[in-house]
Short mmCIF file of C-alpha atoms in Angstrom, two decimals:
data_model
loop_
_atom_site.label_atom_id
_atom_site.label_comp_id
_atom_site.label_asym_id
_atom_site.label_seq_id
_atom_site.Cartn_x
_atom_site.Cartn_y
_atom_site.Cartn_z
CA UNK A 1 -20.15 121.10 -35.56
CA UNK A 2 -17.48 122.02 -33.41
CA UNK A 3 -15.81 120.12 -30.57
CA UNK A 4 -13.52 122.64 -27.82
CA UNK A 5 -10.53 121.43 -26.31
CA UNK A 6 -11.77 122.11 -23.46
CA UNK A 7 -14.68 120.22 -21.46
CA UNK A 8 -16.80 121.69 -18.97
CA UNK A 9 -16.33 125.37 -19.49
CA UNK A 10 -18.87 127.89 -18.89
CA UNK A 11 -20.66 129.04 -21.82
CA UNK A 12 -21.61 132.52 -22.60
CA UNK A 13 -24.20 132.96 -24.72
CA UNK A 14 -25.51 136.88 -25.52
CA UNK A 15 -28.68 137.15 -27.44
CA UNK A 16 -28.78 139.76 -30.11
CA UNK A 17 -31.00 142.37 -27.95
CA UNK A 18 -32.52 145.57 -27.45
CA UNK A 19 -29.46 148.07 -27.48
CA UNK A 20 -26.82 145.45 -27.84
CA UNK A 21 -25.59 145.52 -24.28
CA UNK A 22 -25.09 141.71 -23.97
CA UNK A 23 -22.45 142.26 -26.96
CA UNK A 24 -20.77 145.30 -25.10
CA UNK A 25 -20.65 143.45 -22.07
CA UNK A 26 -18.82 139.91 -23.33
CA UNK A 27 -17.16 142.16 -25.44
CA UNK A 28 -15.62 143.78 -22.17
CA UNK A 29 -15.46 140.47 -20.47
CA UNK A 30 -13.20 139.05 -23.12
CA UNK A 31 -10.29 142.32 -23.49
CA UNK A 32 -10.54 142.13 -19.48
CA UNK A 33 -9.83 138.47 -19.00
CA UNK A 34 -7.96 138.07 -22.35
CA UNK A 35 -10.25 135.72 -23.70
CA UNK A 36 -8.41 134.34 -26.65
CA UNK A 37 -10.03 134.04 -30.49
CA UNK A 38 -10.73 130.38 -31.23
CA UNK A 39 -12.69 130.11 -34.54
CA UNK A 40 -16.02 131.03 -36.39
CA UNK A 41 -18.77 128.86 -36.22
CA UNK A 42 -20.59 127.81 -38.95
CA UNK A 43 -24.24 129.20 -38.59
CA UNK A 44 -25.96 127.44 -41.46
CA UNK A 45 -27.09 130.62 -43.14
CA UNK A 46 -29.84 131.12 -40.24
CA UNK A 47 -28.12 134.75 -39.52
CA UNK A 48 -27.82 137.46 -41.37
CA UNK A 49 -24.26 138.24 -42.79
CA UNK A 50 -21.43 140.12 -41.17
CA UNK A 51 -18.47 140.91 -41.89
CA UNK A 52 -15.41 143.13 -40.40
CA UNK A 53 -12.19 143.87 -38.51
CA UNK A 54 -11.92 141.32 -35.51
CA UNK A 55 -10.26 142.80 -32.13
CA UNK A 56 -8.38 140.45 -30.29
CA UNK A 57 -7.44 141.22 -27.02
CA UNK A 58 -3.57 141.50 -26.02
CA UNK A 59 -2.26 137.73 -24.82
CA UNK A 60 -2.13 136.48 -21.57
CA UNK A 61 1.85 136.05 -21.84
CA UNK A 62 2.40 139.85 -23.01
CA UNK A 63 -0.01 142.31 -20.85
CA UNK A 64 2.20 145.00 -21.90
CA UNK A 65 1.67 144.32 -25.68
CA UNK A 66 0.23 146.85 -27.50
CA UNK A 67 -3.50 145.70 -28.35
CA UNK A 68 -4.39 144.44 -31.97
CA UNK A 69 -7.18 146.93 -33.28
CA UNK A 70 -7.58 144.80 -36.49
CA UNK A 71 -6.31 141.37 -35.98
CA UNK A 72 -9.28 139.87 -38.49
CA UNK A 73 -11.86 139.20 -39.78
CA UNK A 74 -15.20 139.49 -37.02
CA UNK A 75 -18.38 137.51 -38.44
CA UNK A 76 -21.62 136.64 -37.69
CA UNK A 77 -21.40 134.03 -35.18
CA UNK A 78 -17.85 134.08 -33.10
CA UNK A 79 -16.10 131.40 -30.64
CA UNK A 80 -13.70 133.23 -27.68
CA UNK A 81 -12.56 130.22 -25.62
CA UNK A 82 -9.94 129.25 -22.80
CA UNK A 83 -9.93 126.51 -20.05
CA UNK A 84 -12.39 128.12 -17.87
CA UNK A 85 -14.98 130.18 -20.02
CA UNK A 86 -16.37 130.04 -23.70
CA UNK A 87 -17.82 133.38 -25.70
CA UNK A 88 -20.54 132.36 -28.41
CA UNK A 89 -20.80 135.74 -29.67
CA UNK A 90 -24.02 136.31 -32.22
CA UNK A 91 -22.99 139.52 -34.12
CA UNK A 92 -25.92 139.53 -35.89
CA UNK A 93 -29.59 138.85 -35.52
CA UNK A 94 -31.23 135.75 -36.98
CA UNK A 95 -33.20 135.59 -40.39
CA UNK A 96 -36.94 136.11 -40.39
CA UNK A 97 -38.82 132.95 -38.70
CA UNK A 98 -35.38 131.38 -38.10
CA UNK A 99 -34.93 131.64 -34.21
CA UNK A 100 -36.18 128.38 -33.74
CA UNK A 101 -33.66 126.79 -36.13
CA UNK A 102 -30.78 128.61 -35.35
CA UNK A 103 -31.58 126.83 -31.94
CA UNK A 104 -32.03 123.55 -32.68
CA UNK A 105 -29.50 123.39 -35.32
CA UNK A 106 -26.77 125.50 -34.01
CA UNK A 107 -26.79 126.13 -30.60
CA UNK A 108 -28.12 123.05 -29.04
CA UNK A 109 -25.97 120.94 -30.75
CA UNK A 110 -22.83 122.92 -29.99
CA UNK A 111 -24.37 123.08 -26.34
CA UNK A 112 -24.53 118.73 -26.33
CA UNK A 113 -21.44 118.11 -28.08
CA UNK A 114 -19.13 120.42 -25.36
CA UNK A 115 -20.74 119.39 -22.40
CA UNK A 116 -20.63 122.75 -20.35
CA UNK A 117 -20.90 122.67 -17.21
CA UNK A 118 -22.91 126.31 -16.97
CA UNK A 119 -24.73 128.46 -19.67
CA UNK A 120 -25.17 132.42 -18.91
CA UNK A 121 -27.32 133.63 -21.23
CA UNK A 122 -27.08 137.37 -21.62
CA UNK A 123 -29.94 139.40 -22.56
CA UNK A 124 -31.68 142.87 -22.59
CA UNK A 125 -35.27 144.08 -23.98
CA UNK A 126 -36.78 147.27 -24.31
CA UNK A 127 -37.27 149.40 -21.23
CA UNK A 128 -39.57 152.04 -22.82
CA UNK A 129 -42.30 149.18 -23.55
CA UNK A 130 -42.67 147.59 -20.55
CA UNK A 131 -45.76 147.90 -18.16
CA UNK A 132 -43.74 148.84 -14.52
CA UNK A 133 -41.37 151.03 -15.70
CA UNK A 134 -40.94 151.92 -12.08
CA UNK A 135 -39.95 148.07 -11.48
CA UNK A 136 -36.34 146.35 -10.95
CA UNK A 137 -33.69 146.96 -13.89
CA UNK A 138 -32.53 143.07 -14.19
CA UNK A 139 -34.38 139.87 -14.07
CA UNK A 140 -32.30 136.96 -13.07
CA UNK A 141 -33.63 133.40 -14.39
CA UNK A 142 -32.11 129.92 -12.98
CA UNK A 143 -32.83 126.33 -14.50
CA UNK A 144 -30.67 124.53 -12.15
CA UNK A 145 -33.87 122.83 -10.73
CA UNK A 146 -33.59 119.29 -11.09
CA UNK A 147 -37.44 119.03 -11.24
CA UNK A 148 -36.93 120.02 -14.66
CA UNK A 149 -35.79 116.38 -15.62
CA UNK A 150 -37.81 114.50 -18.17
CA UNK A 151 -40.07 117.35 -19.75
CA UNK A 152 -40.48 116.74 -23.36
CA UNK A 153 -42.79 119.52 -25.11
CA UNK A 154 -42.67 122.55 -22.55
CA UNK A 155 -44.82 125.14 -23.66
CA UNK A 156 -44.16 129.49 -21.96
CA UNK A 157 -46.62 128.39 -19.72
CA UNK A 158 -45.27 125.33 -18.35
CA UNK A 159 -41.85 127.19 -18.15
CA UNK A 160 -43.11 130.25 -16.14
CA UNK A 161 -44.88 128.25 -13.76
CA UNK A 162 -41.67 125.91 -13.20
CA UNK A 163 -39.95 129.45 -12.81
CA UNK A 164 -42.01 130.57 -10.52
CA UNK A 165 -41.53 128.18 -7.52
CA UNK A 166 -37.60 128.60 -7.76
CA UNK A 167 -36.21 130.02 -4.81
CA UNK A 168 -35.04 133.82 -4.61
CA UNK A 169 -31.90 135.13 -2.90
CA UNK A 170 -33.22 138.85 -1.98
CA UNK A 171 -29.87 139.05 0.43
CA UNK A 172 -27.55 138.32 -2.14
CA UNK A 173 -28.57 140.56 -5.12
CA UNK A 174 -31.52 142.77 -4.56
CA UNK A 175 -31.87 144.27 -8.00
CA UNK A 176 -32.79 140.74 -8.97
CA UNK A 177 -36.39 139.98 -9.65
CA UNK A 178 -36.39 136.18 -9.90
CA UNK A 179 -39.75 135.22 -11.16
CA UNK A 180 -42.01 133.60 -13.69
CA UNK A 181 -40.93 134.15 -17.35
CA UNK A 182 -42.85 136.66 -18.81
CA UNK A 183 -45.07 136.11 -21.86
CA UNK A 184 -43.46 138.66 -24.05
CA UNK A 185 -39.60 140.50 -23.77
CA UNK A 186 -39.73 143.12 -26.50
CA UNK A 187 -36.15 143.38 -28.38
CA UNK A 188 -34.85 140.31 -26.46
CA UNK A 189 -34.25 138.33 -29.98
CA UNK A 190 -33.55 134.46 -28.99
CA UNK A 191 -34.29 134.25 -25.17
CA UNK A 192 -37.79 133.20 -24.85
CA UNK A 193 -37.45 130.63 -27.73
CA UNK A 194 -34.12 129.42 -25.71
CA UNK A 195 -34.96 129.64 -22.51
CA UNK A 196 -38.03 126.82 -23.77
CA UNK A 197 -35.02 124.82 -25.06
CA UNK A 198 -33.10 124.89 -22.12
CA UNK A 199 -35.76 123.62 -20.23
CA UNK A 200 -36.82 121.14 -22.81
CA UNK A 201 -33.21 119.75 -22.95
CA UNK A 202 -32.77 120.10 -19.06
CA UNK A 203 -30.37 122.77 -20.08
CA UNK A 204 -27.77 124.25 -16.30
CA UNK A 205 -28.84 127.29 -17.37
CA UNK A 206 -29.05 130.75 -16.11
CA UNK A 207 -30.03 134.26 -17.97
CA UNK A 208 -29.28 137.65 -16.98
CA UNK A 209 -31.90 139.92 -18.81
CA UNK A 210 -31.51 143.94 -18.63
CA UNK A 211 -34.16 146.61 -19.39
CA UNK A 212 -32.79 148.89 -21.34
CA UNK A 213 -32.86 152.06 -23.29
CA UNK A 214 -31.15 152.93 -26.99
CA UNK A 215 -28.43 155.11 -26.95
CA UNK A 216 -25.38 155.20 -24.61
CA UNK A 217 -25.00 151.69 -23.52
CA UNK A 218 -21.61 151.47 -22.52
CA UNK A 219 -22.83 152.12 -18.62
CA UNK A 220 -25.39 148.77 -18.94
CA UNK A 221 -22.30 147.30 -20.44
CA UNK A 222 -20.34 147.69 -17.43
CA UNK A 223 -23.25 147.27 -15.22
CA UNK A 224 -23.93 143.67 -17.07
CA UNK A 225 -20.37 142.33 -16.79
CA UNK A 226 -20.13 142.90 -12.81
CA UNK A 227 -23.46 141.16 -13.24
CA UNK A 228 -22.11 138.24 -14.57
CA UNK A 229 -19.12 138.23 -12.67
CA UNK A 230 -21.32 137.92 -9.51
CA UNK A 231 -23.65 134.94 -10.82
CA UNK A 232 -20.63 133.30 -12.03
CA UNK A 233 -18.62 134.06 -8.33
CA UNK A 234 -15.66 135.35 -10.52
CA UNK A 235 -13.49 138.02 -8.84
CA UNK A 236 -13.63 141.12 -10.95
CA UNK A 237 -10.28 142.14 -13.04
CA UNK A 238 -8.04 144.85 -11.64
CA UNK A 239 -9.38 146.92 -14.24
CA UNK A 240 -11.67 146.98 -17.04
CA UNK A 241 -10.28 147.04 -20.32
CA UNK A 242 -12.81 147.90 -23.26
CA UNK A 243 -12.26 146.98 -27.09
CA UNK A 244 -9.97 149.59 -28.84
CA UNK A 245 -13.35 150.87 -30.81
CA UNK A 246 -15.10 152.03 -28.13
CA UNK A 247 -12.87 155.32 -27.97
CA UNK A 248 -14.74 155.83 -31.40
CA UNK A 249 -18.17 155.20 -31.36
CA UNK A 250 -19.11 159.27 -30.71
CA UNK A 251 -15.55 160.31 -32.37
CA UNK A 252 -12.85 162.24 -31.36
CA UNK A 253 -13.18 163.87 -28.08
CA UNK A 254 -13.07 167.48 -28.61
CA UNK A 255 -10.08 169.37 -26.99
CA UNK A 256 -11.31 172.32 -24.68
CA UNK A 257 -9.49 175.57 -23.90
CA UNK A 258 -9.26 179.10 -25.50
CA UNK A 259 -5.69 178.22 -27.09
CA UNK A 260 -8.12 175.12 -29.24
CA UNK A 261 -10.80 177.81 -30.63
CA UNK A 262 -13.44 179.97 -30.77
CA UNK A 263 -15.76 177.61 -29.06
CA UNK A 264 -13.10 175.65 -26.86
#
């Protein structure tokens, strides 16, 4: 396993989800704040592989710097880290029936051997299969509870009703719905599974989860990084600074005008 520099950092943990908008999000969290690269972490095989150019963003020291579009190789499961915040970045979804593991065998014990002080975990799930699609756009989880000391085999159940007498802060964030956990999050890969961990380990944890659609995600993107900067009471960045390959996802923006053609 691995063992940070750094002790008591807040660790950011998106789930591979429905629309990838956890990934866009730390992805924008880490060019914004400069997050630097630290190393690869060895995933035992429970993911599947991945492989390809790795985008750094510019270093603290040189703003000005032009930005690294290929700096190296991106993988499966990624470590950003500095003094105040660590990125575990899943790039890739786990194998079949090997949530659970990936869990226990990964994650937790990277979680135990760093000691952080806070986990976020990021997550979204499929807006066109839930049951109120007129409902909120975010639920917003907390484990803080101390009550949760000394629970050894939680079941979903025992979670949600746990969940359910936390407190909510309407006046704070309104598009919260802080409530029980629900039975099923279609598309939200490892949350339920790790929420159950985080209570079964008495976990700090907290998880943003986002309903959301396929297609154009870079809106929830932004939408999920003020979102984090607000549960983590973070002041936002001057500006927003996206990877380098999000000005290609759709390609080339087309140049307009009579002099650029027929159809301009």
């Amino acid at each position: 396993m691995m063992e940070l520099p750094n002790k008591d950092t807040i660790l950011i943990l998106p789930a591979v989800s429905s629309a990838n908008v956890p990934q866009l999000a730390v992805d924008l969290l880490v060019h914004s704040f400069r997050i630097p690269f630290y190393s690869l972490l060895d995933h035992g095989g429970l993911l599947y592989p991945f492989a390809g150019p790795r985008e750094d963003p510019a270093p603290l020291e040189n703003d000005s710097a032009t930005r690294l579009a290929k700096s190296g190789i991106a993988s499966s499961l990624e470590v950003y880290h500095n003094s105040t915040v660590t990125c575990l970045i899943q790039r890739s979804p786990t194998l079949p029936a090997s949530r659970n593991l990936f869990i226990s065998k990964v994650l937790l014990p990277f979680i135990q051997q760093n000691k952080f002080s806070r986990i976020l975990l990021l997550s979204s799930t499929d807006a066109s299969r839930r049951s109120d699609p007129g409902g909120q756009k975010v639920i917003r989880i907390s484990l803080y509870d101390r009550s949760f000391q000394g629970i050894s085999t939680p079941t979903i159940l025992d979670l949600s009703r746990k969940i359910a007498k936390l407190s909510v802060d309407e006046a704070s964030r309104p598009e919260y719905e802080e409530y029980a956990l629900p039975s099923r999050l279609p598309g939200s890969g490892i949350t339920l599974p790790f929420l159950e961990a985080a209570v079964n380990h008495n976990l700090p944890a907290l998880s943003i989860i986002l309903y959301a659609y396929e297609g154009d995600n870079f809106a929830d993107a932004y939408y999920m990084a003020d979102l984090v900067l607000d549960a983590l009471a973070i002041a936002s960045p001057p500006a927003w600074t996206p990877p380098p390959s999000w000005e290609g996802v759709y390609g080339k923006k087309q140049r307009v005008g009579l002099e650029h053609g027929l159809y301009g």
